[in-house]
mmCIF file of C-alpha atoms in Angstrom:
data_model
loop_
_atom_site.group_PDB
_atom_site.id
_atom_site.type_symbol
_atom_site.label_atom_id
_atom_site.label_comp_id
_atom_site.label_asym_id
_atom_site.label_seq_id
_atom_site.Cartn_x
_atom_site.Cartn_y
_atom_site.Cartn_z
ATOM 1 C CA UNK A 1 16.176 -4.822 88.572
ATOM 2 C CA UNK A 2 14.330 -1.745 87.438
ATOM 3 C CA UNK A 3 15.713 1.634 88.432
ATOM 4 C CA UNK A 4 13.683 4.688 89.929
ATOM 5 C CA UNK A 5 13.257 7.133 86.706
ATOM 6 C CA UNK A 6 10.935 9.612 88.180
ATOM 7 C CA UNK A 7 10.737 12.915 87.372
ATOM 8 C CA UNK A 8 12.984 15.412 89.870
ATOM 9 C CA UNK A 9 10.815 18.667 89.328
ATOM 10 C CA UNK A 10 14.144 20.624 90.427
ATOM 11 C CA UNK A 11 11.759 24.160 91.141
ATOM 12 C CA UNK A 12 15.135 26.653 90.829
ATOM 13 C CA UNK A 13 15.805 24.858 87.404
ATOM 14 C CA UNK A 14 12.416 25.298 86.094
ATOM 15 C CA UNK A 15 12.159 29.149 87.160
ATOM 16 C CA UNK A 16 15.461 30.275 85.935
ATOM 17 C CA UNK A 17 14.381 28.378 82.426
ATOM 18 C CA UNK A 18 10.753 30.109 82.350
ATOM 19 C CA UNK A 19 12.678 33.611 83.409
ATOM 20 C CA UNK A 20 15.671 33.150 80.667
ATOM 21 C CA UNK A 21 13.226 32.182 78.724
ATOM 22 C CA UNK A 22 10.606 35.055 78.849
ATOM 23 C CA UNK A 23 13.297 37.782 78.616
ATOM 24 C CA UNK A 24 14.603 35.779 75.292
ATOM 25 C CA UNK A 25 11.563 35.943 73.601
ATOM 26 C CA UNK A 26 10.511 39.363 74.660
ATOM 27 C CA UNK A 27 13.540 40.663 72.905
ATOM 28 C CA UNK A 28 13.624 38.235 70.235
ATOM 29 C CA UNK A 29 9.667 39.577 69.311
ATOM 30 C CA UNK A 30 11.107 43.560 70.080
ATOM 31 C CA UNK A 31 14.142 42.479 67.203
ATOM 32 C CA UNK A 32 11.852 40.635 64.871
ATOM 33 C CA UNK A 33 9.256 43.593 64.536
ATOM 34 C CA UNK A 34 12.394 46.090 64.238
ATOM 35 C CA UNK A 35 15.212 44.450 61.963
ATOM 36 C CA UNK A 36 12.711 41.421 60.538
ATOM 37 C CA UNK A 37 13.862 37.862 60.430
ATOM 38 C CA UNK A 38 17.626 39.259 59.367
ATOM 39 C CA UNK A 39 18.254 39.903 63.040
ATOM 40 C CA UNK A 40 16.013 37.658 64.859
ATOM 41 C CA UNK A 41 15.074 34.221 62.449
ATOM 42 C CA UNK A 42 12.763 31.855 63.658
ATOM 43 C CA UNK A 43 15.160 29.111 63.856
ATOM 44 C CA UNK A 44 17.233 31.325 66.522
ATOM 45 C CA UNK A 45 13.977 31.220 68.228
ATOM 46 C CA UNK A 46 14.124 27.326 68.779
ATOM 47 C CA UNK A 47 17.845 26.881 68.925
ATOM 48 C CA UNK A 48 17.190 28.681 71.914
ATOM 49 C CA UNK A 49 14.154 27.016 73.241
ATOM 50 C CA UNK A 50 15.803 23.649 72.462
ATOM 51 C CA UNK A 51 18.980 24.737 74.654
ATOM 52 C CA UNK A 52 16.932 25.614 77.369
ATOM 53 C CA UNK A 53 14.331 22.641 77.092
ATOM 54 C CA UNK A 54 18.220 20.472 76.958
ATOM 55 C CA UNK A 55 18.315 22.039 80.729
ATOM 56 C CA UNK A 56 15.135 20.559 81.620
ATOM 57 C CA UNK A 57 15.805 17.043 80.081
ATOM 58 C CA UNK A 58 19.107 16.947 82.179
ATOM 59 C CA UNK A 59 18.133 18.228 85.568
ATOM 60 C CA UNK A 60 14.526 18.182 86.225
ATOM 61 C CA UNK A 61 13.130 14.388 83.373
ATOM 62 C CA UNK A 62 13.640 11.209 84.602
ATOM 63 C CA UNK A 63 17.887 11.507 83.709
ATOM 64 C CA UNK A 64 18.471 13.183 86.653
ATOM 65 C CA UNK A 65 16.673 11.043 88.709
ATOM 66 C CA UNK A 66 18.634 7.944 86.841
ATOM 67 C CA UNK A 67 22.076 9.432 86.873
ATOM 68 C CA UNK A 68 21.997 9.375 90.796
ATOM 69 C CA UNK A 69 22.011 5.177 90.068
ATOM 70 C CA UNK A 70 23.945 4.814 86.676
ATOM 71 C CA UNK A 71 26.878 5.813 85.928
ATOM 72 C CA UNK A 72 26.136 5.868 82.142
ATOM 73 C CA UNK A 73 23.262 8.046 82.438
ATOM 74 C CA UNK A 74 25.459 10.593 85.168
ATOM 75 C CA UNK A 75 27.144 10.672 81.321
ATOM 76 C CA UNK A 76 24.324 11.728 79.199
ATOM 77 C CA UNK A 77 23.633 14.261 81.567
ATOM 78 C CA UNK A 78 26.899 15.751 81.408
ATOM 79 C CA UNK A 79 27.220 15.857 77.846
ATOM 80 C CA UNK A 80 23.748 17.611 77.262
ATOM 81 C CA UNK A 81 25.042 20.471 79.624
ATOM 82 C CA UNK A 82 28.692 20.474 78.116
ATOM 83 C CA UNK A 83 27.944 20.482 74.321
ATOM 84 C CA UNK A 84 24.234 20.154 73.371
ATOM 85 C CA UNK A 85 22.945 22.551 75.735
ATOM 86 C CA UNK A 86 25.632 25.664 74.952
ATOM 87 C CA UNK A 87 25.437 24.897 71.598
ATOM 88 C CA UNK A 88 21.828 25.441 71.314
ATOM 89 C CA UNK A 89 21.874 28.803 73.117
ATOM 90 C CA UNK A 90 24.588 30.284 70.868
ATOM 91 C CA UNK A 91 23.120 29.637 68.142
ATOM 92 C CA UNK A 92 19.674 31.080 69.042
ATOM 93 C CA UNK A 93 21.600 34.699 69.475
ATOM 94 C CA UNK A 94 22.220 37.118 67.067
ATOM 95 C CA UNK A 95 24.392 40.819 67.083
ATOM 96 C CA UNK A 96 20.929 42.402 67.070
ATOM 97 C CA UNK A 97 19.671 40.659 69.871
ATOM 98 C CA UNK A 98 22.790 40.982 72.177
ATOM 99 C CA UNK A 99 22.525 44.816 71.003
ATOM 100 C CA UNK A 100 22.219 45.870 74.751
ATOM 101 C CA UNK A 101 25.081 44.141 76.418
ATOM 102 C CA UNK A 102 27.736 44.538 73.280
ATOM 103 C CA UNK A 103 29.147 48.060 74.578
ATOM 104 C CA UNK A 104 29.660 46.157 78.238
ATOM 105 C CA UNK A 105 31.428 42.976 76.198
ATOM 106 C CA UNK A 106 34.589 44.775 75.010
ATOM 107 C CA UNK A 107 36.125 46.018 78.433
ATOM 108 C CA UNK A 108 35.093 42.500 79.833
ATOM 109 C CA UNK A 109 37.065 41.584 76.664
ATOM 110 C CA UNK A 110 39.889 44.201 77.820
ATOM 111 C CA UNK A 111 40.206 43.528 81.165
ATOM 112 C CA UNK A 112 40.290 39.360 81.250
ATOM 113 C CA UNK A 113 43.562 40.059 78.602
ATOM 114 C CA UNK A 114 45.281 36.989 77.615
ATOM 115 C CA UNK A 115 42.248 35.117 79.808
ATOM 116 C CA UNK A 116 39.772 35.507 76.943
ATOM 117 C CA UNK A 117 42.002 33.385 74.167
ATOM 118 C CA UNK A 118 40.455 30.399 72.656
ATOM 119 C CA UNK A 119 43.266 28.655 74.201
ATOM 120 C CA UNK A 120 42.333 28.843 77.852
ATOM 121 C CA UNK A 121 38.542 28.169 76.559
ATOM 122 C CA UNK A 122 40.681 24.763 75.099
ATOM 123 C CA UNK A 123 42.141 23.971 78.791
ATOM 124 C CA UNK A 124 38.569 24.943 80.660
ATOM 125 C CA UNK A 125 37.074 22.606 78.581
ATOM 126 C CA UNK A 126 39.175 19.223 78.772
ATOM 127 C CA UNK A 127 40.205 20.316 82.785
ATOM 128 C CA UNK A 128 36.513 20.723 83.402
ATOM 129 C CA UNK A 129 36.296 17.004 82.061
ATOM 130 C CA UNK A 130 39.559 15.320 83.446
ATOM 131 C CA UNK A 131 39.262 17.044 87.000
ATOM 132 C CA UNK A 132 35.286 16.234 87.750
ATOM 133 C CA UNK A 133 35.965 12.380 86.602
ATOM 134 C CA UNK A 134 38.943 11.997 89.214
ATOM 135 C CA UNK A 135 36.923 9.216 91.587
ATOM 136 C CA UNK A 136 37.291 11.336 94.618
ATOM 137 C CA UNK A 137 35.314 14.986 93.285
ATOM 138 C CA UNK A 138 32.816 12.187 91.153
ATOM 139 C CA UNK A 139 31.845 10.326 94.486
ATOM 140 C CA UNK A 140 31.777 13.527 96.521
ATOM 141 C CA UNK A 141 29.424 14.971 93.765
ATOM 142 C CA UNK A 142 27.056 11.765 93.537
ATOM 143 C CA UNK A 143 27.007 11.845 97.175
ATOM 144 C CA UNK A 144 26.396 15.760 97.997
ATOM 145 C CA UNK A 145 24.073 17.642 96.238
ATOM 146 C CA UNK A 146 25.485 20.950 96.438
ATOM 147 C CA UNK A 147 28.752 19.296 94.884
ATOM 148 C CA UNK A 148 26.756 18.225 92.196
ATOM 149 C CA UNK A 149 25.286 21.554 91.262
ATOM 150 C CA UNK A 150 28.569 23.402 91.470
ATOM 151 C CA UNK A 151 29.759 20.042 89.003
ATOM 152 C CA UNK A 152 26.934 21.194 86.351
ATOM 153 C CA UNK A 153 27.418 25.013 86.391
ATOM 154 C CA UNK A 154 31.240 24.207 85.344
ATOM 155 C CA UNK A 155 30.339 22.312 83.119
ATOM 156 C CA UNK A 156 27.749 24.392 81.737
ATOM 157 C CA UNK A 157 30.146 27.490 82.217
ATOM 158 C CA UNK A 158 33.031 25.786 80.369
ATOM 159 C CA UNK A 159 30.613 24.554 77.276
ATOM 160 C CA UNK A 160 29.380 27.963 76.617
ATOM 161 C CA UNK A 161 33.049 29.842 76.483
ATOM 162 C CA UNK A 162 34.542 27.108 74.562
ATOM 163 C CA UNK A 163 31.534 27.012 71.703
ATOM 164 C CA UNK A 164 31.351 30.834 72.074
ATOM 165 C CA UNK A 165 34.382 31.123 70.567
ATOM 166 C CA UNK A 166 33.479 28.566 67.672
ATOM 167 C CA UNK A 167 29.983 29.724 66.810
ATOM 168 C CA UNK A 168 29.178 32.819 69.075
ATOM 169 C CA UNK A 169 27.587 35.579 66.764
ATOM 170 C CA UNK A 170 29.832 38.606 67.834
ATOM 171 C CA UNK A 171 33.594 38.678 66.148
ATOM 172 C CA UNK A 172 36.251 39.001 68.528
ATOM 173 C CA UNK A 173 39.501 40.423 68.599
ATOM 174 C CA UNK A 174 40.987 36.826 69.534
ATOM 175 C CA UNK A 175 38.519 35.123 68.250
ATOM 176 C CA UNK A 176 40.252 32.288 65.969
ATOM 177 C CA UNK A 177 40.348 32.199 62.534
ATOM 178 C CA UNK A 178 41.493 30.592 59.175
ATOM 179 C CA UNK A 179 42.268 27.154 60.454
ATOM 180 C CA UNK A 180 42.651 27.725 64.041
ATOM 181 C CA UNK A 181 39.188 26.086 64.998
ATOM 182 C CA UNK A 182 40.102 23.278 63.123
ATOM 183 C CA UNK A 183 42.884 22.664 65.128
ATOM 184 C CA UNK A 184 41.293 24.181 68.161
ATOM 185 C CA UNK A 185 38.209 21.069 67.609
ATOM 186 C CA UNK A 186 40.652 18.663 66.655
ATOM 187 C CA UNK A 187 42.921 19.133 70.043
ATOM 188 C CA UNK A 188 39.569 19.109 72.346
ATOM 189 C CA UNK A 189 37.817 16.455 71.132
ATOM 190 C CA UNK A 190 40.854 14.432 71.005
ATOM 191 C CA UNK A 191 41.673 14.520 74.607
ATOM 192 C CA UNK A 192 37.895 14.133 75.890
ATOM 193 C CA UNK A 193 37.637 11.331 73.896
ATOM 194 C CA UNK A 194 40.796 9.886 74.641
ATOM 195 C CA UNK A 195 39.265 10.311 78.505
ATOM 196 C CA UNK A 196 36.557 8.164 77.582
ATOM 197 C CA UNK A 197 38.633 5.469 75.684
ATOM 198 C CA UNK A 198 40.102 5.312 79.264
ATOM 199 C CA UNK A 199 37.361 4.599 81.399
ATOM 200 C CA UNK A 200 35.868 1.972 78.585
ATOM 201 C CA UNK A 201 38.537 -0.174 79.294
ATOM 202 C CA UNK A 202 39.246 0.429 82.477
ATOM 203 C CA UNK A 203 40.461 -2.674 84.162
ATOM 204 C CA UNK A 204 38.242 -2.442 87.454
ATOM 205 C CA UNK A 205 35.209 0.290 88.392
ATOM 206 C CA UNK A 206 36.662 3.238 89.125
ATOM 207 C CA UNK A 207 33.878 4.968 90.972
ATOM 208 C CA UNK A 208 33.112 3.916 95.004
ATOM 209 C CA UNK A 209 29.377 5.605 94.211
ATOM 210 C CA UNK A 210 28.089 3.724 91.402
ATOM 211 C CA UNK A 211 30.313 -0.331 93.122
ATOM 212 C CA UNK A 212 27.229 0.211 95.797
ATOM 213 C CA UNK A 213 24.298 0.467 93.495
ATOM 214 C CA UNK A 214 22.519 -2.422 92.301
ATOM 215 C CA UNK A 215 22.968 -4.158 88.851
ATOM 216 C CA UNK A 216 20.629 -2.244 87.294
ATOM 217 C CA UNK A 217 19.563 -3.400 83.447
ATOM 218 C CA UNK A 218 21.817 -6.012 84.097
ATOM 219 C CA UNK A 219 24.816 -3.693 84.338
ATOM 220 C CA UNK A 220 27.153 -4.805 86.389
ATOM 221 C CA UNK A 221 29.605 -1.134 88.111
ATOM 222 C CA UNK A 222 32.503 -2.173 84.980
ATOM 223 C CA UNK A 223 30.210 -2.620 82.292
ATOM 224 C CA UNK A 224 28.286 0.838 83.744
ATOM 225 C CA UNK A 225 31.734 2.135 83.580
ATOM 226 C CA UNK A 226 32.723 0.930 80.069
ATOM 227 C CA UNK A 227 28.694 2.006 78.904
ATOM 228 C CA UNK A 228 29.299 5.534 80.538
ATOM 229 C CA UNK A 229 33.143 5.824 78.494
ATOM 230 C CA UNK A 230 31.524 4.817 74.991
ATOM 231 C CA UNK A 231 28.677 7.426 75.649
ATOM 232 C CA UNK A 232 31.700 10.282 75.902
ATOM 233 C CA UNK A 233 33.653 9.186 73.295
ATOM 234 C CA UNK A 234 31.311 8.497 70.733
ATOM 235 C CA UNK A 235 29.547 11.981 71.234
ATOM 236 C CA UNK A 236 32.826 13.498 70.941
ATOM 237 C CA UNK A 237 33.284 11.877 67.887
ATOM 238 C CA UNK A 238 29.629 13.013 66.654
ATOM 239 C CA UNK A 239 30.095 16.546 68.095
ATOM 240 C CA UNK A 240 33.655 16.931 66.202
ATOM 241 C CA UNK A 241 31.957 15.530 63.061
ATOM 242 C CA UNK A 242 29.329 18.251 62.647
ATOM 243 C CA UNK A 243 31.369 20.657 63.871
ATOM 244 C CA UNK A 244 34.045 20.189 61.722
ATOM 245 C CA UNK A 245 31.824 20.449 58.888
ATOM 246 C CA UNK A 246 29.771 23.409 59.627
ATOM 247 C CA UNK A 247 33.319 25.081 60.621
ATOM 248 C CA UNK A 248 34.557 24.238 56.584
ATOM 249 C CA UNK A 249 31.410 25.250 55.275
ATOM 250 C CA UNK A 250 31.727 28.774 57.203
ATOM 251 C CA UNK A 251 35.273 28.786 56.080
ATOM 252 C CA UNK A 252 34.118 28.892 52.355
ATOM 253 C CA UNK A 253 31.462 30.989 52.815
ATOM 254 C CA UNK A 254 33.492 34.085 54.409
ATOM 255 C CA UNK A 255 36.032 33.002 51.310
ATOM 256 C CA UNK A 256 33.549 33.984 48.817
ATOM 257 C CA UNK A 257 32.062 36.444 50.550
ATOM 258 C CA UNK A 258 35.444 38.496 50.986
ATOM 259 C CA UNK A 259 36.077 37.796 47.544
ATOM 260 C CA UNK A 260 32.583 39.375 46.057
ATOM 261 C CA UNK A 261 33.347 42.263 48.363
ATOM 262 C CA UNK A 262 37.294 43.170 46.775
ATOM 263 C CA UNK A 263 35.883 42.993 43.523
ATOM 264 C CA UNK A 264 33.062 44.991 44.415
ATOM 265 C CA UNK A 265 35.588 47.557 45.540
ATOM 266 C CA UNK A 266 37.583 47.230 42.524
ATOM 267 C CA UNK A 267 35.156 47.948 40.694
ATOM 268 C CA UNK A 268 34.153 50.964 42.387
ATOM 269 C CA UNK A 269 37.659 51.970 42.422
ATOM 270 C CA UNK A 270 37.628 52.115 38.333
ATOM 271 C CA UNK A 271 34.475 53.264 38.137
ATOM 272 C CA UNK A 272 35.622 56.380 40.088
ATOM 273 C CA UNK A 273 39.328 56.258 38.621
ATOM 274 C CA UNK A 274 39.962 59.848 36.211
ATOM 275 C CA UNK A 275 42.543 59.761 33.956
ATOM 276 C CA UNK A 276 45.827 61.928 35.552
ATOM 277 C CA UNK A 277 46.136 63.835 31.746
ATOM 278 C CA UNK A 278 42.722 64.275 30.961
ATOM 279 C CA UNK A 279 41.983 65.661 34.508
ATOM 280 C CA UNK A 280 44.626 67.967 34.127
ATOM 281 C CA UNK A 281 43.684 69.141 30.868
ATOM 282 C CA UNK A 282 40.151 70.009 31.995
ATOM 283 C CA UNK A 283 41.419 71.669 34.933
ATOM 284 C CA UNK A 284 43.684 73.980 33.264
ATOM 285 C CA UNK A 285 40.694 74.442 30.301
ATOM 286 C CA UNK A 286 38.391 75.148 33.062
ATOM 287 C CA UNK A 287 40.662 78.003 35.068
ATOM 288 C CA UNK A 288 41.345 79.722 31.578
ATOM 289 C CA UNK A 289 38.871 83.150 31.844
ATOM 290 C CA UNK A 290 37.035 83.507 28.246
ATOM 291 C CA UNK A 291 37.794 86.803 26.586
ATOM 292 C CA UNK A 292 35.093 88.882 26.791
ATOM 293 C CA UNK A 293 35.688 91.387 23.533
ATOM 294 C CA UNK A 294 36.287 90.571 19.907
ATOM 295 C CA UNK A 295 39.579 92.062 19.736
ATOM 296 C CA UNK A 296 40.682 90.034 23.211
ATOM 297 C CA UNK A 297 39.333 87.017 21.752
ATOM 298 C CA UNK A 298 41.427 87.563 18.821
ATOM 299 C CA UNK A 299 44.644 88.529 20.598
ATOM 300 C CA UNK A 300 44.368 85.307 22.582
ATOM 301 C CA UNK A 301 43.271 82.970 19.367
ATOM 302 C CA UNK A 302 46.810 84.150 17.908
ATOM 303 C CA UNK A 303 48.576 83.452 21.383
ATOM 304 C CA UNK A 304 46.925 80.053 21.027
ATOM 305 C CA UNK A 305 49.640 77.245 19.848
ATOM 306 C CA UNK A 306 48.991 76.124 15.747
ATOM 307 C CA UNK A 307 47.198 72.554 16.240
ATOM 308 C CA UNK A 308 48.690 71.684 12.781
ATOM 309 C CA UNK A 309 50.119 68.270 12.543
ATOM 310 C CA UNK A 310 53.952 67.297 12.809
ATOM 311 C CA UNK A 311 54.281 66.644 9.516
ATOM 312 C CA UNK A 312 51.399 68.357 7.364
ATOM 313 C CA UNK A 313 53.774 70.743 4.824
ATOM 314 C CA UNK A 314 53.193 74.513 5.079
ATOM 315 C CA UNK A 315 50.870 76.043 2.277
ATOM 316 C CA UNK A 316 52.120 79.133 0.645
ATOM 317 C CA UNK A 317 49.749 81.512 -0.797
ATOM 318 C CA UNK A 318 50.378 82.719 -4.740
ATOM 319 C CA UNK A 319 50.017 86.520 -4.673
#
């Protein structure tokens, strides 16, 4: 049996997208023609698109539209708006193009306090995932559309602070560093996967919603479930992967980079380094006044110290 897969045509999703999207690439253009493609690349341009053409795909194309029958597809969808989607919009930002909101960043910075650590991004995440999959709040959401919105925008909310902390273009004061992503991927991926290991092998269907629906592609609600568990761990898995490696290569990169810059200042620093004796010496030369008058000059030549040599022997002159 063949499922509906029309499109939804969701007309609040597609107006926020076309208004994020205009004011994106009216400042992106007013960046590009002031600080060139430094602060506003091309690729930023359609990370960003991408991201928000990801929000179409899940909520408006035929997955939305599917995910109301499938479990496994209810899956994709979440995963676009959890990882692909917020990735996608960090990357397409820059310092230059968040140049109007930084100033109003820090005090939201201040005030959340010990809110705004990577940590509690860390617990957003995975509780975001482990609360919405508890059978009860997955039903209600299938079953009540309003549910099911509110579902997405945590989602969506809890994607973008956890990967702002990873890739988001503005350093922060708790923003991790040295190895600290690494373990702060490792620990996240870890437990979302582990989530999905769980409803893989699941020994029944879990999920009242999906037991009703028809055996669509042949699916029976368990092997939906097990489909819709392999889908979030493997793209855990695939996320962590990348991640991982883009994290190492960053790593390295600010290595050398911070390396070129402390010899650069070394050198500086000997280039502008005097000599404590020989600056002295020219000091006191230079505040000496120059006799003006033969017989001054003369006075002070015979004031002068003798610049004959330790040991040269004293001549005597034969009268």
């Amino acid at each position: 049996m063949s499922p509906d897969a029309s499109w939804t045509f969701e007309p609040g999703v597609i107006a926020l997208v076309l208004i994020v999207g205009a004011a994106y690439v009216q400042r992106w253009r007013a960046v590009r023609a002031h600080d060139g493609p430094r602060g506003a690349g091309g690729w930023r341009l359609l990370s960003f698109l991408a991201g928000l053409l990801g929000i179409l795909v899940a909520l408006i194309s035929p997955i939305d539209r599917l995910a109301e029958q499938i479990l496994a597809m209810h899956m994709v969808q979440h995963v676009i708006l959890l990882d692909f989607v917020p990735i996608l919009l960090i990357l397409g930002l820059t310092k230059a193009i968040l140049r109007p909101i930084t100033r109003r960043l820090q005090p939201i910075e201040n005030a959340a306090g010990p809110l705004g650590h990577p940590v509690v991004a860390v617990l957003l995440y995975i509780g975001a995932m482990c609360v919405w999959h508890i059978p009860a709040l997955y039903d209600a959401a299938a079953q009540h559309a309003s549910i099911h919105v509110l579902e997405h925008v945590a989602f969506m909310s809890a994607g973008l602070l956890y990967w702002w902390h990873l890739v988001g273009p503005l350093r922060s004061r708790l923003r991790a560093s040295g190895m600290q992503p690494v373990a702060y991927m490792l620990s996240t991926k870890f437990f979302v996967g582990l989530l999905g290991i769980v409803l893989t092998f699941a020994p029944e269907a879990l999920y009242a919603f999906y037991k009703d629906q028809p055996d669509y592609w042949g699916l029976t609600p368990q092997a939906d479930q097990a489909v819709a568990g392999l889908i979030m761990a493997l793209e855990q898995s695939i996320i962590m992967g990348i991640a991982l490696a883009w994290l190492f290569s960053r790593m390295l990169s600010e290595s050398e980079r911070e390396e070129q810059r402390a010899e650069l200042y070394a050198d500086r620093e000997r280039e502008l380094r005097v000599p404590a004796p020989a600056l002295a010496t020219a000091t006191a030369t230079a505040a000496e006044p120059e006799p003006s008058t033969p017989p001054a000059r003369a006075a002070a030549a015979a004031a002068k110290p003798s610049r004959r040599k330790k040991n040269q022997p004293t001549r005597i002159r034969r009268v």
